[in-house]
mmCIF file of C-alpha atoms and ligand atoms in Angstrom:
data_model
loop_
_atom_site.group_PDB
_atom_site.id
_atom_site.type_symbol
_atom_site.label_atom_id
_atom_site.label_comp_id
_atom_site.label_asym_id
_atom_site.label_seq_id
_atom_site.Cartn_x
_atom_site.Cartn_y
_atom_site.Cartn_z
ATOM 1 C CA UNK N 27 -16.304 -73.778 51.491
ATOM 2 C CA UNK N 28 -17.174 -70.326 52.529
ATOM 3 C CA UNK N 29 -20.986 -70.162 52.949
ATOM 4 C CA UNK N 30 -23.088 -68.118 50.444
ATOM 5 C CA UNK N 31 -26.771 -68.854 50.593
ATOM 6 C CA UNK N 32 -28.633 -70.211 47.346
ATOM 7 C CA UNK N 33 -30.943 -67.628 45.922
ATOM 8 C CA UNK N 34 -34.297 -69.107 46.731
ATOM 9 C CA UNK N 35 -37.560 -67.949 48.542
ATOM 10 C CA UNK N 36 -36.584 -64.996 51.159
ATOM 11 C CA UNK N 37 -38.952 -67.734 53.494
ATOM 12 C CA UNK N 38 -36.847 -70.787 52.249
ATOM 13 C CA UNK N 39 -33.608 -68.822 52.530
ATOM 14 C CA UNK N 40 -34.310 -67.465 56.323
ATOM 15 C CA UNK N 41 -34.886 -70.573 57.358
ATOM 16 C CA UNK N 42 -31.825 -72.311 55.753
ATOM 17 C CA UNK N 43 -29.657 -69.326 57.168
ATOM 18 C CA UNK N 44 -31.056 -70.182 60.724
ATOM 19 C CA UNK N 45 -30.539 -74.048 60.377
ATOM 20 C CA UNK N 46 -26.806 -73.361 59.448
ATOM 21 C CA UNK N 47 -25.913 -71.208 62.563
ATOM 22 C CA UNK N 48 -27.697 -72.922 64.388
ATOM 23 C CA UNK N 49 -25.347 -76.347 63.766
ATOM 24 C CA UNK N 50 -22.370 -74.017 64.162
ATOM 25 C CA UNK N 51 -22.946 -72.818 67.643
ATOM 26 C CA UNK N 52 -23.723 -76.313 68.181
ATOM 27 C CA UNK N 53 -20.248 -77.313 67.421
ATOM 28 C CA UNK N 54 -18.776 -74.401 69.117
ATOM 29 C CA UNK N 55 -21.003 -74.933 72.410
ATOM 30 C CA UNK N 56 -19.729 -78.943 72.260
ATOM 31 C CA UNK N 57 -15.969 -77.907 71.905
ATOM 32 C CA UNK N 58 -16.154 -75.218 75.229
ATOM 33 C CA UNK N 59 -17.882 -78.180 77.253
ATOM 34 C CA UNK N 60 -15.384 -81.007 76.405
ATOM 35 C CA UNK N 61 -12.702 -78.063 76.903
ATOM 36 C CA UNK N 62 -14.770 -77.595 80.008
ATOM 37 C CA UNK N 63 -15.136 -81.503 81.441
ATOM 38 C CA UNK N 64 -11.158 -82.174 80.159
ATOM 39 C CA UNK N 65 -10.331 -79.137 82.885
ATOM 40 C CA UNK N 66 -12.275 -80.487 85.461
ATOM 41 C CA UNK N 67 -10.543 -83.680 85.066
ATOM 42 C CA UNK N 68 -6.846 -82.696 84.679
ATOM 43 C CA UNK N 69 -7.106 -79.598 86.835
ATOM 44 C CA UNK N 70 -9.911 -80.022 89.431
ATOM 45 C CA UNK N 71 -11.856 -77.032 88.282
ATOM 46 C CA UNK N 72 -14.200 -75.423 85.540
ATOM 47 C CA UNK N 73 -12.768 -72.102 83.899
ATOM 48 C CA UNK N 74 -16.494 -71.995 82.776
ATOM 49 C CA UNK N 75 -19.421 -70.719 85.057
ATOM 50 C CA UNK N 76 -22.159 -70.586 81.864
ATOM 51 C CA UNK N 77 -22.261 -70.297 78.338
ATOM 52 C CA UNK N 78 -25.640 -68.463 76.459
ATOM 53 C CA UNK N 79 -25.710 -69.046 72.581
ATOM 54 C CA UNK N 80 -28.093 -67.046 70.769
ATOM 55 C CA UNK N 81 -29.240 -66.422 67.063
ATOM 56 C CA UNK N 82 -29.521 -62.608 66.040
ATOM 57 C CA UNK N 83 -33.246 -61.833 65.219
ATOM 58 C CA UNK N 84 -33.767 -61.257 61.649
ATOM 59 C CA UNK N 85 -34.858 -57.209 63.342
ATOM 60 C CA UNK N 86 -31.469 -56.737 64.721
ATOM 61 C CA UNK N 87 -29.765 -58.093 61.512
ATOM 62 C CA UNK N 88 -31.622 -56.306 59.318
ATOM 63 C CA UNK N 89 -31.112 -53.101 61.447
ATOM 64 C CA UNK N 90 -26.938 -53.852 61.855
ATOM 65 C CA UNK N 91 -26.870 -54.061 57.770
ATOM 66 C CA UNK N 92 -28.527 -50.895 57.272
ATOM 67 C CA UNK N 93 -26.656 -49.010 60.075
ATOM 68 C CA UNK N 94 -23.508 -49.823 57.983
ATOM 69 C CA UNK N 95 -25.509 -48.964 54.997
ATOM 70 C CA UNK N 96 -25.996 -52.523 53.241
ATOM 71 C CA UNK N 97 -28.884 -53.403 51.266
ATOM 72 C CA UNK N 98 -30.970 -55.815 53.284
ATOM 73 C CA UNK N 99 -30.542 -58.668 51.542
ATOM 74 C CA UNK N 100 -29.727 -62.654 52.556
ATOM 75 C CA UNK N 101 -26.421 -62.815 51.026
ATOM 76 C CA UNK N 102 -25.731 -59.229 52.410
ATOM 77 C CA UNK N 103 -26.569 -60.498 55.824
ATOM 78 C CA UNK N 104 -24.014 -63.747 55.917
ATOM 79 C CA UNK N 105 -21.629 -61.620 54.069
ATOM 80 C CA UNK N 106 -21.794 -58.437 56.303
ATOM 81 C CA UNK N 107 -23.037 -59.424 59.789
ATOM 82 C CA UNK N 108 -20.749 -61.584 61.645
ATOM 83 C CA UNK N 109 -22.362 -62.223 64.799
ATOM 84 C CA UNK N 110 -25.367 -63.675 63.116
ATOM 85 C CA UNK N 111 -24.670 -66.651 65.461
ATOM 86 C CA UNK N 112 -23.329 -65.541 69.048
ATOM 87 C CA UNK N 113 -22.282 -67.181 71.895
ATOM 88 C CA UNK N 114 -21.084 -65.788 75.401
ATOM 89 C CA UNK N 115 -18.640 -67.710 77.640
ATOM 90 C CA UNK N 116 -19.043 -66.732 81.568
ATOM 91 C CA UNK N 117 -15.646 -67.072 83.283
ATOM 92 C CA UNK N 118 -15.054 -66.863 86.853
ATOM 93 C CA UNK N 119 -11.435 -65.217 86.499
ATOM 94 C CA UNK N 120 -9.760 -62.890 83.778
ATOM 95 C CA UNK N 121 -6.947 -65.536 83.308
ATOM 96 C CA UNK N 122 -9.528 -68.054 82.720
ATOM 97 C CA UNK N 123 -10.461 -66.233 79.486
ATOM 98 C CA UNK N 124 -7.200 -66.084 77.801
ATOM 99 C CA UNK N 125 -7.242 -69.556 78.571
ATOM 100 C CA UNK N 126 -10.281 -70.883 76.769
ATOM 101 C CA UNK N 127 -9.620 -68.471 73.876
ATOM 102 C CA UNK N 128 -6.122 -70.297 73.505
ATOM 103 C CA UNK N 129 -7.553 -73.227 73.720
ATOM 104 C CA UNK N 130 -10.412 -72.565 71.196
ATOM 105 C CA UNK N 131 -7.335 -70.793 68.538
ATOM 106 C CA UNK N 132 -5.209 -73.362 68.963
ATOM 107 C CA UNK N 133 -8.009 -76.206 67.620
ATOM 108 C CA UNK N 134 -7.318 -77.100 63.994
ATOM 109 C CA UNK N 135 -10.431 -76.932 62.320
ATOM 110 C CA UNK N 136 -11.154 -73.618 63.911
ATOM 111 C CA UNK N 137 -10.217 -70.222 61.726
ATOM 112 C CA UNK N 138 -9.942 -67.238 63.203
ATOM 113 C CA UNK N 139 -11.318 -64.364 61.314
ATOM 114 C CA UNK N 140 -10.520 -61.429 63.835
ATOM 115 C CA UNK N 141 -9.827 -61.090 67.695
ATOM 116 C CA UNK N 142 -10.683 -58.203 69.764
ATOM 117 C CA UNK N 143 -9.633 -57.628 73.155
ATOM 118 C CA UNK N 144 -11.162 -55.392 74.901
ATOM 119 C CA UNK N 145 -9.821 -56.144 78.356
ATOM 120 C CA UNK N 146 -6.595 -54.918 77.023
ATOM 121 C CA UNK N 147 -7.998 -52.005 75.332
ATOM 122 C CA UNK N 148 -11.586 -50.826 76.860
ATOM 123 C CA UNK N 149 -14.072 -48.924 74.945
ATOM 124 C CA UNK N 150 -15.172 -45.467 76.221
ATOM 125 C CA UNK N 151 -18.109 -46.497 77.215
ATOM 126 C CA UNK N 152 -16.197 -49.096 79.748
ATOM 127 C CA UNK N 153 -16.797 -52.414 78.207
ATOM 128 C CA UNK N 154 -14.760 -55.008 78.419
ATOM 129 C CA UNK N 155 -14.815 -58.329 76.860
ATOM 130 C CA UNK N 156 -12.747 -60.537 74.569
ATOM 131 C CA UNK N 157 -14.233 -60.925 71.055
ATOM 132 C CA UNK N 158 -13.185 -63.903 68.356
ATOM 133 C CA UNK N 159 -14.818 -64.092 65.707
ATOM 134 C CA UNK N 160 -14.697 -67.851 63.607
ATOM 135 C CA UNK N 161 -15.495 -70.033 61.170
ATOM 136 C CA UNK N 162 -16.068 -73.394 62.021
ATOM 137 C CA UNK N 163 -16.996 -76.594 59.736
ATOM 138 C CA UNK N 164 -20.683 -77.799 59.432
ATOM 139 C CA UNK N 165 -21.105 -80.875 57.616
ATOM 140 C CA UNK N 166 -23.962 -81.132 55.685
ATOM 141 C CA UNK N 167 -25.284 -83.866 53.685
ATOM 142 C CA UNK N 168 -23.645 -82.358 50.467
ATOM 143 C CA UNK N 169 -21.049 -80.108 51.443
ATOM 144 C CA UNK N 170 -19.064 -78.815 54.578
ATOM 145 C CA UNK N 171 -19.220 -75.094 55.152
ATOM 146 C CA UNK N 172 -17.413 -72.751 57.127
ATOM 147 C CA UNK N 173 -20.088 -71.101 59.406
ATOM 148 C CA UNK N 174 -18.604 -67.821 61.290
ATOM 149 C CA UNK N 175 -19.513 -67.655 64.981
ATOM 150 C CA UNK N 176 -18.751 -64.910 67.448
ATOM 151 C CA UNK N 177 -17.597 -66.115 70.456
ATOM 152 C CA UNK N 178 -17.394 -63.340 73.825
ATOM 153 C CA UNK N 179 -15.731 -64.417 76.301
ATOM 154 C CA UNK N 180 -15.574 -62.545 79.757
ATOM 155 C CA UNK N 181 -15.930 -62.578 83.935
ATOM 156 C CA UNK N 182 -19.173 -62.926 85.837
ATOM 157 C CA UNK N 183 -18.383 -58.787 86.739
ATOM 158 C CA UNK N 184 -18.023 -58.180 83.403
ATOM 159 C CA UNK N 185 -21.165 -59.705 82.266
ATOM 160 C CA UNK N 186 -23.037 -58.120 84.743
ATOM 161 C CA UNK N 187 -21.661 -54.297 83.746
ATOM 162 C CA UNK N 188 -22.459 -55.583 80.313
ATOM 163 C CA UNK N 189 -26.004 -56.433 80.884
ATOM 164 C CA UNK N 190 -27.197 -53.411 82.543
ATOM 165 C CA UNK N 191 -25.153 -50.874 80.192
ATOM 166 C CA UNK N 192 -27.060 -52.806 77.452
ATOM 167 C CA UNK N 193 -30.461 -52.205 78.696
ATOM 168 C CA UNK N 194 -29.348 -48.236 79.663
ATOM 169 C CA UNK N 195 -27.694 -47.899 76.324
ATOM 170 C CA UNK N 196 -31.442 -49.571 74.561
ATOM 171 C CA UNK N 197 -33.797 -47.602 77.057
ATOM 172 C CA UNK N 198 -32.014 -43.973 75.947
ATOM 173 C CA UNK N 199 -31.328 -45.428 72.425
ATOM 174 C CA UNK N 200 -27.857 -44.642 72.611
ATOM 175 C CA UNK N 201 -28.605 -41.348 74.587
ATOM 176 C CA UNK N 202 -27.497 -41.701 78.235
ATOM 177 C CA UNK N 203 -27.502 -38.682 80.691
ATOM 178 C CA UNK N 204 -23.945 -37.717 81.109
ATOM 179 C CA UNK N 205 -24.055 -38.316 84.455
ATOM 180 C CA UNK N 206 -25.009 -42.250 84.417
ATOM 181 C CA UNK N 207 -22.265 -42.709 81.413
ATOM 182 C CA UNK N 208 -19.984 -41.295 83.994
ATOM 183 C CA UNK N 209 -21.252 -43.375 86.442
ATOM 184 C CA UNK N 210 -21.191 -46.734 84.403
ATOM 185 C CA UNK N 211 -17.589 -45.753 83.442
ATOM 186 C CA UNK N 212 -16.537 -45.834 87.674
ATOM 187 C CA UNK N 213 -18.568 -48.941 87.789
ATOM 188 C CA UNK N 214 -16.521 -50.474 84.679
ATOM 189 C CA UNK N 215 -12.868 -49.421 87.110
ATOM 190 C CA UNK N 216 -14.946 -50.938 90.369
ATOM 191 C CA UNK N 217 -15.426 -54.301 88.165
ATOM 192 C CA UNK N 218 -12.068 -54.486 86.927
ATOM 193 C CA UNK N 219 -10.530 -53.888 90.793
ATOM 194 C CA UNK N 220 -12.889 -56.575 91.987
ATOM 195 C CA UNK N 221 -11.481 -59.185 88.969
ATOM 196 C CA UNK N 222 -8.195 -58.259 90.323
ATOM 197 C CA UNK N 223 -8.515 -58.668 93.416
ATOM 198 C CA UNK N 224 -10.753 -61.990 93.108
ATOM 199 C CA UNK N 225 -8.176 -63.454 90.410
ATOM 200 C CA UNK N 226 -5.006 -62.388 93.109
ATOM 201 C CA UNK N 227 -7.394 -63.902 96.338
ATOM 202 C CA UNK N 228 -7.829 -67.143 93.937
ATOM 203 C CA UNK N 229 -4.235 -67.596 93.292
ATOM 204 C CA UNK N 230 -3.232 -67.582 97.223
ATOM 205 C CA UNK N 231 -5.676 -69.729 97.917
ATOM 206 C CA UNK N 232 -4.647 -72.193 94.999
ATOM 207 C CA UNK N 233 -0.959 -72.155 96.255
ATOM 208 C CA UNK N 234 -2.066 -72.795 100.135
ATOM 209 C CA UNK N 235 -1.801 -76.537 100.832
ATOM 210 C CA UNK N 236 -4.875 -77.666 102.740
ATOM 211 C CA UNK N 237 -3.696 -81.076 104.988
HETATM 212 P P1 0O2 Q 9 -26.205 -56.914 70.423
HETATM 213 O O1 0O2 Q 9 -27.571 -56.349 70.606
HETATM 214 O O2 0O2 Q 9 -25.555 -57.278 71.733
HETATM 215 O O3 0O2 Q 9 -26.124 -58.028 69.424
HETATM 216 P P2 0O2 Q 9 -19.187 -56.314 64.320
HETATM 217 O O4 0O2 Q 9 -20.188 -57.125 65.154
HETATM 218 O O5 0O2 Q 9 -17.763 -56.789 64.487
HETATM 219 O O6 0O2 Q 9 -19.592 -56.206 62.883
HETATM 220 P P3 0O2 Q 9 -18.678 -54.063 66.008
HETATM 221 O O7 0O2 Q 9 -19.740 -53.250 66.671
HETATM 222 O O8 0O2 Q 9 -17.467 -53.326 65.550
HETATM 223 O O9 0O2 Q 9 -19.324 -54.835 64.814
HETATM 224 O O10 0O2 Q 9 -18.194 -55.218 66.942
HETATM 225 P P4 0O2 Q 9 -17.828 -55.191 68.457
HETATM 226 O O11 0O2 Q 9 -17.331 -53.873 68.909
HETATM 227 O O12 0O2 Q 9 -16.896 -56.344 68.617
HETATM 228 O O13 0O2 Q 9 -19.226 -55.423 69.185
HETATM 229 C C1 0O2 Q 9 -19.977 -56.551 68.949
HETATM 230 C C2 0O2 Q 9 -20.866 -56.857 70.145
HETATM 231 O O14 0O2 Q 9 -20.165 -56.623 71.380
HETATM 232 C C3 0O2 Q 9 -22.106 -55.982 70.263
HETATM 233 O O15 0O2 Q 9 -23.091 -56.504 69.433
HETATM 234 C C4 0O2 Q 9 -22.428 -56.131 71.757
HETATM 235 O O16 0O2 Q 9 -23.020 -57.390 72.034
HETATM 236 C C5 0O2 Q 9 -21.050 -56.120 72.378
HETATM 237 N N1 0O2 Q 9 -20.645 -54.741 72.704
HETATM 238 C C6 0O2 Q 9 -19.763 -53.974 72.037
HETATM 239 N N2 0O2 Q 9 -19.612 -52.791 72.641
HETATM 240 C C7 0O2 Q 9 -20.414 -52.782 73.714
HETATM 241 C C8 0O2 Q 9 -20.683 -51.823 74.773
HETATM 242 O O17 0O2 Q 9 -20.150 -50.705 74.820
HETATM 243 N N3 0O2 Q 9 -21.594 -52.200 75.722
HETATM 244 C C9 0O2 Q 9 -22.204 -53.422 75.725
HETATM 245 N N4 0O2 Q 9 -23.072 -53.700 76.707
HETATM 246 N N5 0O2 Q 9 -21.974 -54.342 74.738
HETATM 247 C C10 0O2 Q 9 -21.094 -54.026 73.760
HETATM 248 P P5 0O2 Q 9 -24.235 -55.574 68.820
HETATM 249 O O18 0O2 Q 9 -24.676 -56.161 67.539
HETATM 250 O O19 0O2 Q 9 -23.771 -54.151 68.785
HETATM 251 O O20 0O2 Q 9 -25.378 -55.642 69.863
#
């Protein structure tokens, strides 16, 4: 059952919003740690270095729906804004990320609503990142909804270009010098060489055999 929020108190209906996500990055957090601990197991080794789950404030929703010009409403929020609940998987090699993402498609009770890869296909700006975006099942005491998560999934590197472009692209609001644009853009190419040359470095290593 696709979730649409009862018309009650905006108060009432925040919180109810909040309680939902919340159980669905639950579920999704659960499924990338047994995916995580069944890797260890079979393979010897964790494709995952960290995960961070977060719920969009009510600000940054409220500022996302009327960017796209969407009345701010609660429905309009679930309906419009579908990283309301976000979480980020840290991955130590790019391979590692196509993995988990298969992994997480490939589970029955997940739908996939949209995939974006931008490790394939960069933005301008640089970024890189692969983007699902899914519903998953919470089970409530009266119904079972399908809750849509974002999940980003992408290197250490990658994460770390991320993080700082985020706080240059939020201290200029969205106004960078040309010059530090142009800068974060040769940073982006110096990240992807150093994934590619960790990732090949990896490989030899995993194909020496150690007596
Ligand atoms: P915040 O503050 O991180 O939450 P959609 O979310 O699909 O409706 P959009 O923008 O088409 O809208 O989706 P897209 O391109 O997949 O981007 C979603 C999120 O990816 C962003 O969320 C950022 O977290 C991240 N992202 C996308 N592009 C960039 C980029 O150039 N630099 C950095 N650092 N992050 C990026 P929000 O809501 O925009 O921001």
């Amino acid at each position: 059952m696709e979730y649409i929020p009862e018309m009650k108190d905006e108060v009432d209906s925040w919180q109810e919003v909040q309680l939902v996500y919340n159980s669905a990055l639950k579920e999704v957090n659960t499924k990338l740690e047994i995916l995580n601990d069944e890797f260890q197991h079979v393979h010897q080794y964790n494709p995952i270095e960290h995960i961070k789950a977060r719920i969009k404030t009510s600000e940054s929703i409220v500022k996302k729906l009327k960017k796209n010009g969407y009345e701010t409403t609660i429905p309009n929020m679930v309906k419009y804004v579908n990283d309301i609940a976000g979480i980020r998987v840290i991955c130590s090699f790019t391979s590692d990320i196509y993995r988990i993402a298969e992994m997480l498609i490939n589970q029955s009770d997940l739908k996939v609503v949209s995939v974006k890869d931008y490790i394939l296909n960069p933005k301008d700006s640089g970024y890189k990142s692969y983007h699902l975006i899914v519903t998953v099942p919470v089970f409530l005491s009266d119904r079972i909804l399908d809750v849509k998560v974002e999940i980003q999934i992408r290197t250490v590197a990658m994460d770390f270009w991320a993080s700082l472009e985020h706080k240059i692209h939020y201290k200029f609001e969205g106004n960078a010098p040309e010059h530090i644009k142009k800068e974060l853009v040769e940073c982006a190419m110096m990240v992807s060489d150093l994934d590619a040359k960790m990732l090949s470095l990896n490989e030899e290593i995993q194909s020496l055999k150690v007596d």
